[in-house]
mmCIF file of C-alpha atoms in Angstrom:
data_model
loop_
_atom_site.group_PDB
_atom_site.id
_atom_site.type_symbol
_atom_site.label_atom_id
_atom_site.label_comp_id
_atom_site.label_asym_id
_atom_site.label_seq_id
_atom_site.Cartn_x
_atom_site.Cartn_y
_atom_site.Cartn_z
ATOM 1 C CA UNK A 281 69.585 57.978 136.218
ATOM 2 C CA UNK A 282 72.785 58.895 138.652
ATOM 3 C CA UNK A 283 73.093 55.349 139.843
ATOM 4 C CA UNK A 284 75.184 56.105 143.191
ATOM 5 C CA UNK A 285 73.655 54.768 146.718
ATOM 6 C CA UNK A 286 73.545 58.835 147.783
ATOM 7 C CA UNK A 287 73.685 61.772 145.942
ATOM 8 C CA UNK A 288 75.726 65.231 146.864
ATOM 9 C CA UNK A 289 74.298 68.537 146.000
ATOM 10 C CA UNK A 290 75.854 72.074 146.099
ATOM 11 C CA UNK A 291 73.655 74.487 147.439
ATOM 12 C CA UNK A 292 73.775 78.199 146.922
ATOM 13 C CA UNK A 293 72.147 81.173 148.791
ATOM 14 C CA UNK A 294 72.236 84.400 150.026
ATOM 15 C CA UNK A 295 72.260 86.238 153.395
ATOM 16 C CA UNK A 296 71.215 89.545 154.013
ATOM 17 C CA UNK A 297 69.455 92.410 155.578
ATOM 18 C CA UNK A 298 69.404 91.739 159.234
ATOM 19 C CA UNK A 299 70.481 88.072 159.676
ATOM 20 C CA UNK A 300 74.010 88.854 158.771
ATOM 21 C CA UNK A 301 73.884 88.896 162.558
ATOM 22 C CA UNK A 302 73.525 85.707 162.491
ATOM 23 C CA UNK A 303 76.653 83.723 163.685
ATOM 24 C CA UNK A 304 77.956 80.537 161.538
ATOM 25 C CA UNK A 305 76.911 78.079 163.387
ATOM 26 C CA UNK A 306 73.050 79.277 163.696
ATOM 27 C CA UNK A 307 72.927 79.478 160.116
ATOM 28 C CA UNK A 308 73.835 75.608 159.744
ATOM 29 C CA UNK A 309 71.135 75.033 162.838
ATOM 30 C CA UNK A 310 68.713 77.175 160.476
ATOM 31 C CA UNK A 311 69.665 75.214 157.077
ATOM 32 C CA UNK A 312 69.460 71.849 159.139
ATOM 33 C CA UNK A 313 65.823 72.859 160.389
ATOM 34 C CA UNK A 314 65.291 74.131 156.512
ATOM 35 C CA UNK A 315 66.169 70.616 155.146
ATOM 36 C CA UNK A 316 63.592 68.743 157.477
ATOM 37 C CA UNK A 317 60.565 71.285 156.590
ATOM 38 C CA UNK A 318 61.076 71.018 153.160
ATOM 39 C CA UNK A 319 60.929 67.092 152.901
ATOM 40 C CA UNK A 320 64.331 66.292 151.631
ATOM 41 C CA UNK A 321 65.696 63.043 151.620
ATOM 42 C CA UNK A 322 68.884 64.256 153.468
ATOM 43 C CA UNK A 323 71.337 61.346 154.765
ATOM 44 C CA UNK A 324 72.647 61.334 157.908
ATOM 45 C CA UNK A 325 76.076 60.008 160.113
ATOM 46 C CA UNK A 326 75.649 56.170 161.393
ATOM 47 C CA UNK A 327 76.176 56.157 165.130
ATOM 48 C CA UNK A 328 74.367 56.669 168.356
ATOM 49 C CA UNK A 329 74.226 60.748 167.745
ATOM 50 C CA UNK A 330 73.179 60.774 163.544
ATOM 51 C CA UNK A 331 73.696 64.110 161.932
ATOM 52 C CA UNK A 332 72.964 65.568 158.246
ATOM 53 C CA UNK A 333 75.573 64.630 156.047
ATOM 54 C CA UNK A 334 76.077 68.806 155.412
ATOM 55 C CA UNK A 335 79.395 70.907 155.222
ATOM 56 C CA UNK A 336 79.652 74.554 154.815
ATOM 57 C CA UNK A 337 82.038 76.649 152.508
ATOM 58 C CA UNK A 338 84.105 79.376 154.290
ATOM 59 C CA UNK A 339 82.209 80.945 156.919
ATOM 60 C CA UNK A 340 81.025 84.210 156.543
ATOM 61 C CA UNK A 341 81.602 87.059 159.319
ATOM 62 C CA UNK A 342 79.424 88.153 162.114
ATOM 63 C CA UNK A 343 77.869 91.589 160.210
ATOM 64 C CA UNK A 344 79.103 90.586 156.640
ATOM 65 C CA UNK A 345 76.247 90.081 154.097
ATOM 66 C CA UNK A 346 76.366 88.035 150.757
ATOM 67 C CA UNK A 347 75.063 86.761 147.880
ATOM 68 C CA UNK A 348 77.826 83.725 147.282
ATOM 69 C CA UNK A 349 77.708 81.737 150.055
ATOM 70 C CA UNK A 350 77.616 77.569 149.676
ATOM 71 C CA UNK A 351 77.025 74.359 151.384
ATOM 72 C CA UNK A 352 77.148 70.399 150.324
ATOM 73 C CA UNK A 353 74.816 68.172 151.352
ATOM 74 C CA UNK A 354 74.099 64.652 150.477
ATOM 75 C CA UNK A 355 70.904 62.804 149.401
ATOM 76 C CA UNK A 356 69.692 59.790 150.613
ATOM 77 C CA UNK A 357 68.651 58.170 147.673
ATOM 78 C CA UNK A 358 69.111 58.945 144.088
ATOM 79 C CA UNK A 359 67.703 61.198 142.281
ATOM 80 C CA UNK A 360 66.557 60.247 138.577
ATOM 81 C CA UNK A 361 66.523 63.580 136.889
ATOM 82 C CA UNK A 362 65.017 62.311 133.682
ATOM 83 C CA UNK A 363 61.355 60.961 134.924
ATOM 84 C CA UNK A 364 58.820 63.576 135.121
ATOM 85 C CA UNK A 365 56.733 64.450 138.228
ATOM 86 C CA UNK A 366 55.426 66.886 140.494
ATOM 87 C CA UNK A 367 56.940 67.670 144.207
ATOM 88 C CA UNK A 368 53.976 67.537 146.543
ATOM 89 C CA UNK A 369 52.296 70.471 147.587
ATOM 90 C CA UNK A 370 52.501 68.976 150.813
ATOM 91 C CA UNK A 371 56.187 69.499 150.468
ATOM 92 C CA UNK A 372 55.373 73.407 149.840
ATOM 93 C CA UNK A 373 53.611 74.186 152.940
ATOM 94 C CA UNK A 374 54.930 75.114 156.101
ATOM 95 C CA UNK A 375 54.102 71.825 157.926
ATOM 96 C CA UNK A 376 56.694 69.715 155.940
ATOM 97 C CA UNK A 377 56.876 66.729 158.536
ATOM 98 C CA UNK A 378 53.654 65.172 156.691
ATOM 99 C CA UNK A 379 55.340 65.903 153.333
ATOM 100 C CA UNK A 380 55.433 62.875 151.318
ATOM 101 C CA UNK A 381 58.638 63.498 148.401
ATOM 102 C CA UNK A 382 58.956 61.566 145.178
ATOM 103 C CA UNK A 383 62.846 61.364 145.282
ATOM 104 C CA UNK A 384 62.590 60.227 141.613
ATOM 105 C CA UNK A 385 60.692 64.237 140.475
ATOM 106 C CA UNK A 386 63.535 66.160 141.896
ATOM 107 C CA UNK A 387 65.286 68.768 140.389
ATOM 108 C CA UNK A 388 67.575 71.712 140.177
ATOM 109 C CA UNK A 389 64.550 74.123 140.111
ATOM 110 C CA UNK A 390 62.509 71.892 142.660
ATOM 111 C CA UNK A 391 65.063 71.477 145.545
ATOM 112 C CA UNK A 392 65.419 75.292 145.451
ATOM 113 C CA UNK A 393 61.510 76.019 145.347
ATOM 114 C CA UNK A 394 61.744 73.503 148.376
ATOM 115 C CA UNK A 395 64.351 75.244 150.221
ATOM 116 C CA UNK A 396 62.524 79.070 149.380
ATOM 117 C CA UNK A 397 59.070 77.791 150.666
ATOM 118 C CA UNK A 398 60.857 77.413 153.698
ATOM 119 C CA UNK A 399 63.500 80.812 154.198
ATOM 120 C CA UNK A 400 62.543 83.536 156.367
ATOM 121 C CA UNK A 401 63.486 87.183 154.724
ATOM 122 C CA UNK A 402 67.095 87.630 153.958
ATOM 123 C CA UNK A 403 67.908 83.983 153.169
ATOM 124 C CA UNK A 404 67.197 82.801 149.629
ATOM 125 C CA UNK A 405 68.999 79.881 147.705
ATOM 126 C CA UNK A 406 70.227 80.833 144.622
ATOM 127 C CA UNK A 407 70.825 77.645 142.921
ATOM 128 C CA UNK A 408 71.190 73.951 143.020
ATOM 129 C CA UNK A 409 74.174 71.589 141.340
ATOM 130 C CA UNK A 410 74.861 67.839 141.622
ATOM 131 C CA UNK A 411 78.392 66.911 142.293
ATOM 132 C CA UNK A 412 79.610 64.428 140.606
ATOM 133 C CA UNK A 413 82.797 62.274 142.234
ATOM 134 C CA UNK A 414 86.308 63.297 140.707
ATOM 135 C CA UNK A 415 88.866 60.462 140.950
ATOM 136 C CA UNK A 416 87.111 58.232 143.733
ATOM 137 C CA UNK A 417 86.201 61.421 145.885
ATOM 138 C CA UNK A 418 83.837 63.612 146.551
ATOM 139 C CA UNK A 419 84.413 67.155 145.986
ATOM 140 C CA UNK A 420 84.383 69.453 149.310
ATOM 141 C CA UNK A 421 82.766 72.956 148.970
ATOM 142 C CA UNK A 422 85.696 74.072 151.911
ATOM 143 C CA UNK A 423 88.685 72.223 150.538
ATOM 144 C CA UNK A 424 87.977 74.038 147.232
ATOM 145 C CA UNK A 425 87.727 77.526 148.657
ATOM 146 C CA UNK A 426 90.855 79.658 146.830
ATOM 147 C CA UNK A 427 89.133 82.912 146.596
ATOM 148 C CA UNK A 428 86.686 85.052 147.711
ATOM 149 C CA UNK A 429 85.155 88.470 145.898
ATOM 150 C CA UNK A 430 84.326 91.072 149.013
ATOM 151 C CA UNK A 431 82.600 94.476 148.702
ATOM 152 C CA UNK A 432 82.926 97.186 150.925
ATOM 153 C CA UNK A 433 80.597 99.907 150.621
ATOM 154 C CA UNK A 434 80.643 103.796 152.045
ATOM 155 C CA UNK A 435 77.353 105.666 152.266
ATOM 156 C CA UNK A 436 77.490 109.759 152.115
ATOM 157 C CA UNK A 437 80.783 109.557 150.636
ATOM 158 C CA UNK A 438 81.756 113.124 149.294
ATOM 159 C CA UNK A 439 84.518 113.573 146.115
ATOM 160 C CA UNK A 440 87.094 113.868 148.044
ATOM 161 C CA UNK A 441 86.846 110.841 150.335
ATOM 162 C CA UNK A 442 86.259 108.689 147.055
ATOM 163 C CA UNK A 443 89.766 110.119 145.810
ATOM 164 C CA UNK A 444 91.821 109.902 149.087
ATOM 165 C CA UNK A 445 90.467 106.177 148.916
ATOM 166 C CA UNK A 446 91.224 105.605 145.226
ATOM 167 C CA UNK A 447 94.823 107.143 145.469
ATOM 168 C CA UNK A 448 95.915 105.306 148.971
ATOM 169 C CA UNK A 449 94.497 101.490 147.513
ATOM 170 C CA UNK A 450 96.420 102.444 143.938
ATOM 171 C CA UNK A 451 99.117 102.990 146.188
ATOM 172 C CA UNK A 452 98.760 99.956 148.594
ATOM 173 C CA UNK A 453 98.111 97.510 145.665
ATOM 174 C CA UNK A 454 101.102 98.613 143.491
ATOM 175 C CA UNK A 455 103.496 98.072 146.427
ATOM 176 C CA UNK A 456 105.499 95.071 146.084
ATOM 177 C CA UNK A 457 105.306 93.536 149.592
ATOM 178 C CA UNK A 458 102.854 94.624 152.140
ATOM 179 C CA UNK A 459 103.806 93.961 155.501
ATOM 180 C CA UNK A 460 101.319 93.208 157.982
ATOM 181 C CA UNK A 461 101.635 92.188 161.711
ATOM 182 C CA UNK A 462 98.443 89.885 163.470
ATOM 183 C CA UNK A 463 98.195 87.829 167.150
ATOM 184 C CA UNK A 464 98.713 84.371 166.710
ATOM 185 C CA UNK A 465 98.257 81.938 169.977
ATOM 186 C CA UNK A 466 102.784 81.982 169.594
ATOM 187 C CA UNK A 467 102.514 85.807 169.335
ATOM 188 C CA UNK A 468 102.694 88.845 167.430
ATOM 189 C CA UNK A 469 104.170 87.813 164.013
ATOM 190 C CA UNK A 470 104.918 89.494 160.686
ATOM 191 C CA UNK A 471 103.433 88.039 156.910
ATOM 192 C CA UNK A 472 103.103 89.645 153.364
ATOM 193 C CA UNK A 473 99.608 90.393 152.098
ATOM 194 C CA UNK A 474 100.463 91.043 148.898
ATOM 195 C CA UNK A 475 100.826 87.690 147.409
ATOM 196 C CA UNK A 476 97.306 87.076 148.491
ATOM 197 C CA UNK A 477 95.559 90.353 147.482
ATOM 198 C CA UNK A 478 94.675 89.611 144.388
ATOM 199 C CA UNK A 479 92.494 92.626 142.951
ATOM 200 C CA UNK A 480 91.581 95.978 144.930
ATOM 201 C CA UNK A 481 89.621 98.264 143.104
ATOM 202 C CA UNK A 482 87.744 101.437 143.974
ATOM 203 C CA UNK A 483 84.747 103.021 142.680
ATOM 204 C CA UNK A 484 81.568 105.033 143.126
ATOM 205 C CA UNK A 485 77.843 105.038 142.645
ATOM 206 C CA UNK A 486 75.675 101.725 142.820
ATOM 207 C CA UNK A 487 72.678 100.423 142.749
ATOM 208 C CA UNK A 488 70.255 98.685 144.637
ATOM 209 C CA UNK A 489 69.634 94.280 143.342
ATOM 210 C CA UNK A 490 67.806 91.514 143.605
ATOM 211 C CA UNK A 491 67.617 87.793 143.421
ATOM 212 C CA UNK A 492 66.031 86.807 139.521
ATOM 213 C CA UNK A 493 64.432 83.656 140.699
ATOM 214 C CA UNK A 494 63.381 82.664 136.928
ATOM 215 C CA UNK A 495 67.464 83.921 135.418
ATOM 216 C CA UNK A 496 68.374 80.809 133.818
ATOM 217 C CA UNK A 497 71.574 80.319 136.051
ATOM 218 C CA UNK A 498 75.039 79.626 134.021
ATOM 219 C CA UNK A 499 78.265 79.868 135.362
ATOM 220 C CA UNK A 500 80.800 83.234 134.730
ATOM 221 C CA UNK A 501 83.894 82.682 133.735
ATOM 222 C CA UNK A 502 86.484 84.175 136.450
ATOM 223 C CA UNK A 503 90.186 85.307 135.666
ATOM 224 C CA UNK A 504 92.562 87.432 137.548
ATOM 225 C CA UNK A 505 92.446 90.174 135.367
ATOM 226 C CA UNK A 506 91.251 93.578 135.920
ATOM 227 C CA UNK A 507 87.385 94.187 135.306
ATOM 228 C CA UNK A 508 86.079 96.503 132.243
ATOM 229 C CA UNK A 509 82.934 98.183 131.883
ATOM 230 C CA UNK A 510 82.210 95.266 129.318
ATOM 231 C CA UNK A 511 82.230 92.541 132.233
ATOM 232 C CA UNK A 512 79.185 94.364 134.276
ATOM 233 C CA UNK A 513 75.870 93.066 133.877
ATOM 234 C CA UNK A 514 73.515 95.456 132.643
ATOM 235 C CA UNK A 515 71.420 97.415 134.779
ATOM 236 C CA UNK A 516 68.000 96.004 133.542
ATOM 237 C CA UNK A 517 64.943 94.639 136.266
ATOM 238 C CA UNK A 518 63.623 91.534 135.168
ATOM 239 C CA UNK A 519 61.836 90.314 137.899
ATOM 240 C CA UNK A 520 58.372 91.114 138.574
ATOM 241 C CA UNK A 521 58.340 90.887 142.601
ATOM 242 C CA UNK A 522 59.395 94.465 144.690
ATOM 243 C CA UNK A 523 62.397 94.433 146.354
ATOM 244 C CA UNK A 524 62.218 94.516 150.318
ATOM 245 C CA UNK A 525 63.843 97.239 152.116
ATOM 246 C CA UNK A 526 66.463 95.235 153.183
ATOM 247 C CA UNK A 527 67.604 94.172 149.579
ATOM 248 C CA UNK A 528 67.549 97.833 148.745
ATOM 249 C CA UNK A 529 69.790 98.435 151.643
ATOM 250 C CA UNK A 530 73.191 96.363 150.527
ATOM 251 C CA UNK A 531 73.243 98.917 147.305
ATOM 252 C CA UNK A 532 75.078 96.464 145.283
ATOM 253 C CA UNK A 533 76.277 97.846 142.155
ATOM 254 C CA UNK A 534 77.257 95.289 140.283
ATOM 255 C CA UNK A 535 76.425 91.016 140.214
ATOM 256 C CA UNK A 536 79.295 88.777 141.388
ATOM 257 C CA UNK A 537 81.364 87.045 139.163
ATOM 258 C CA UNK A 538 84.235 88.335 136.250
ATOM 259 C CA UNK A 539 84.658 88.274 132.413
ATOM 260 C CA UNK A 540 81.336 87.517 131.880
ATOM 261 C CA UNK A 541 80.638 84.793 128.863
ATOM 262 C CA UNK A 542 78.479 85.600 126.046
ATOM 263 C CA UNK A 543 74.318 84.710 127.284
ATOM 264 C CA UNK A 544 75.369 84.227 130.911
ATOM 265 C CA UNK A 545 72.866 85.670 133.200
ATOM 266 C CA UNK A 546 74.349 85.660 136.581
ATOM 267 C CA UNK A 547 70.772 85.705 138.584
ATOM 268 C CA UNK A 548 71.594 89.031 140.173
ATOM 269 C CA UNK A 549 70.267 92.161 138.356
ATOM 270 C CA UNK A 550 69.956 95.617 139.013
ATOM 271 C CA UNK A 551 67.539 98.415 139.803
ATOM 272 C CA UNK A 552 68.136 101.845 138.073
ATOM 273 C CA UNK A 553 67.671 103.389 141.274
ATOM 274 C CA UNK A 554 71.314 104.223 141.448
ATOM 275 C CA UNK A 555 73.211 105.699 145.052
ATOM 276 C CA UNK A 556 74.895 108.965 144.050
ATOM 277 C CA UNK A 557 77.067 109.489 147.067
ATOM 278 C CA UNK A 558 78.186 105.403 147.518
ATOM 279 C CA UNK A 559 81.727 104.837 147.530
ATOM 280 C CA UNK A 560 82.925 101.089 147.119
ATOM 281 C CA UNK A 561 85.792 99.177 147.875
ATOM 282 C CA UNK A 562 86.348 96.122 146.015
ATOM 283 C CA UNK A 563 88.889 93.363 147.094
ATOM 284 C CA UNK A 564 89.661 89.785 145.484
ATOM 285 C CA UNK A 565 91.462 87.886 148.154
ATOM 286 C CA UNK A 566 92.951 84.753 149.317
ATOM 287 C CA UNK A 567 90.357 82.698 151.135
ATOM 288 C CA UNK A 568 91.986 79.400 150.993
ATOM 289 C CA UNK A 569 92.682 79.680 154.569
ATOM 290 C CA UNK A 570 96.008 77.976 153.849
ATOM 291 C CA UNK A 571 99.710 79.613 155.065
ATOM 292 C CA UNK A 572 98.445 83.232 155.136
ATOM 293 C CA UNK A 573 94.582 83.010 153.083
ATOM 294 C CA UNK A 574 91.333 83.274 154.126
ATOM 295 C CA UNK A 575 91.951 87.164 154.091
ATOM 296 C CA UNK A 576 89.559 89.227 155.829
ATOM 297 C CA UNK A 577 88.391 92.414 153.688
ATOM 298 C CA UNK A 578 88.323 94.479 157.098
ATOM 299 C CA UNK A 579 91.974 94.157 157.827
ATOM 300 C CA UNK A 580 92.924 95.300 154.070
ATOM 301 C CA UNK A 581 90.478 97.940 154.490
ATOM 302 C CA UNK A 582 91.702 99.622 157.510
ATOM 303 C CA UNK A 583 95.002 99.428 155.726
ATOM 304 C CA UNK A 584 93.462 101.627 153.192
ATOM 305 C CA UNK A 585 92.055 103.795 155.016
ATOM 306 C CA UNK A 586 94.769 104.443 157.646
ATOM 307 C CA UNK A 587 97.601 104.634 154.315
ATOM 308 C CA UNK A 588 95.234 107.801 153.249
ATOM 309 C CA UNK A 589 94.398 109.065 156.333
ATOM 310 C CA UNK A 590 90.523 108.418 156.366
ATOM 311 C CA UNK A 591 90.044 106.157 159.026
ATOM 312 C CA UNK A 592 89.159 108.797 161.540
ATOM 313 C CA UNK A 593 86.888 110.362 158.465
ATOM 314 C CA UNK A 594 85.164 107.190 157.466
ATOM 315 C CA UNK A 595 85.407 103.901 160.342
ATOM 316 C CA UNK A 596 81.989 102.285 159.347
ATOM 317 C CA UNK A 597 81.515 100.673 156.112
ATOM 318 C CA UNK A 598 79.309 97.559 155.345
ATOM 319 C CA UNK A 599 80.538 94.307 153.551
ATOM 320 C CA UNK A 600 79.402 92.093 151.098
ATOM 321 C CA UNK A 601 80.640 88.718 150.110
ATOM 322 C CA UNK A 602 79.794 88.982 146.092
ATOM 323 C CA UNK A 603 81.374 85.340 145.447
ATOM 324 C CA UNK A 604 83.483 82.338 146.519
ATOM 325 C CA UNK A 605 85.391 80.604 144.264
ATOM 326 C CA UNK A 606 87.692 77.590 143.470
ATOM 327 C CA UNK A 607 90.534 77.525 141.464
ATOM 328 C CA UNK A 608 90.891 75.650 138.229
ATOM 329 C CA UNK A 609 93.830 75.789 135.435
ATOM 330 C CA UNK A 610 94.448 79.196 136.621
ATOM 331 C CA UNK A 611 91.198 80.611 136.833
ATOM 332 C CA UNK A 612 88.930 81.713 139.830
ATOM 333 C CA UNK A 613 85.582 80.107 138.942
ATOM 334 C CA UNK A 614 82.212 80.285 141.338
ATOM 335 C CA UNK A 615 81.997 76.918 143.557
ATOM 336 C CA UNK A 616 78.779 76.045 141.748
ATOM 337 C CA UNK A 617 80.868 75.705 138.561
ATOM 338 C CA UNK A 618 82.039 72.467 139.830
ATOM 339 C CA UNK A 619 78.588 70.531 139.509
ATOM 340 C CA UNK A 620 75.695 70.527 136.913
ATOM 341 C CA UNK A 621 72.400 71.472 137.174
ATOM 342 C CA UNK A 622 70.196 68.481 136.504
ATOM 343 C CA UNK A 623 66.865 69.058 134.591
#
């Protein structure tokens, strides 16, 4: 039994296909809305104007899609995780304001059934973890941002686009400092990227993925070390359900996540279906949002692509966030890794 007053959850999802249009703040307005239809036992602010007690991780670009993003919410009761019982079907229908939840049945694989009866196409939670307190304090999914895994992907690429790329981001990565200028609200002013670039590597041909909704999710181990051919997940399908036209649209090639541990299974798998002229771009940058973080993939892009002369040939590209991560002993690790999933 976790015997604190309120419990705090860690909630991933993904969003993509046409509500990466969506702005930040409509997606918390959506997730808020989400919360109430699926019963949960959310707590909220004391005061005259009460709120959900819910925080979002770094916010995620107008356009961008992604299959990392996270929010923290609390609980307004405990949950025991070791009684059995069964949610409510109530809970699972679309008119959850009749719902009636046993707090004491929830779990992991519940509160995300919950939260997927509920999302309209292109959002889908991933995962749940409870956060336990560290020292006193809660943990905070945007004070523990460090990193963030992007993916930048170039339809009807031809050979030599995908080598003008590859040479100018070998060239822009090896540099020692990379001087960049941006607008502040004081002015124009001049910072290094480089210390906050952290991997940038390019390659070709993808495929399109899927959320595996019955993957036993672990977490990946994540170092800053360059990826092998050993650290993709295989291309296998394991999930029965077709893939919607908008999932085969991002053309992911590979899950998020690095050095992948023996048995993980990341959730994320692949279809064989593979894009022959895709050219990708993919960064590992400072999202911390601290001094110079919180990097965004577009501005090392054009970079790139102006370094190697392409940006006239190739200006549109789409994006995907593949993962956000904290920082631990020296290792990038997924956010979720900093809670446990409770049976």
């Amino acid at each position: 039994m976790i015997q604190n007053e309120r419990m705090k959850i860690r909630v991933k999802f993904s969003k993509t296909g046409s509500v990466k249009f969506l702005g930040h703040l409509d997606v918390m307005r959506y997730f808020q809305k989400a919360v109430r239809r699926a019963g949960l036992p959310v707590a909220y602010t004391e005061g005259y104007h009460p709120h959900q007690i819910m925080s979002f991780a770094a916010p995620l670009s107008v356009g961008t899609e992604s299959v990392g993003e996270y929010f923290d919410m609390e609980l307004a009761e405990p949950v025991d995780a070791f009684r059995e019982g069964d949610v409510s079907e109530k809970v699972l229908c679309e008119n959850g304001k009749d719902a009636s939840l046993p707090f004491a049945s929830l779990t992991s694989a519940k509160i995300k059934a919950l939260f997927n009866a509920q999302m309209a196409d292109g959002f889908r939670v991933l995962s749940v973890v409870w956060l336990p307190e560290t020292q006193g304090r809660k943990l905070s999914a945007m004070a523990s941002v460090a990193a963030a895994r992007y993916r930048l992907l170039f339809d009807d690429a031809d050979e030599r686009f995908y080598f003008a790329l590859k040479q100018a981001a070998e060239a822009l990565f090896a540099m020692e400092h990379i001087p960049l200028r941006k607008e502040t609200k004081k002015g124009e002013t001049e910072y290094d990227l480089k210390p906050s670039l952290y991997e940038c590597v390019v390659g070709r041909g993808g495929a399109a993925f899927h959320t595996d909704e019955n993957a036993e999710k672990k977490i990946a181990d994540t170092d800053k070390v360059p990826m092998t051919d050993t650290d993709k997940v295989p291309m296998t399908d394991t999930d029965n359900a077709p893939m919607t036209d908008m999932e085969k649209d991002t053309g992911l090639a590979m899950a998020a996540g690095r050095k992948k541990a023996a048995g993980t299974n990341t959730g994320i798998h692949m279809n064989e279906d593979a894009y022959e002229n895709l050219v990708y771009l993919e960064l590992l940058v400072n999202a911390s949002g601290s001094g110079t973080g919180n990097v965004k993939p577009t501005v090392v892009a054009e970079e790139i692509l102006s370094r190697g002369g392409l940006l006239p040939l190739q200006s549109s590209y789409r994006i995907v966030r593949l993962e956000t991560y904290l920082e631990e002993a020296g290792r990038f690790l997924p956010l979720e890794a900093a809670g446990h999933v409770f049976p």
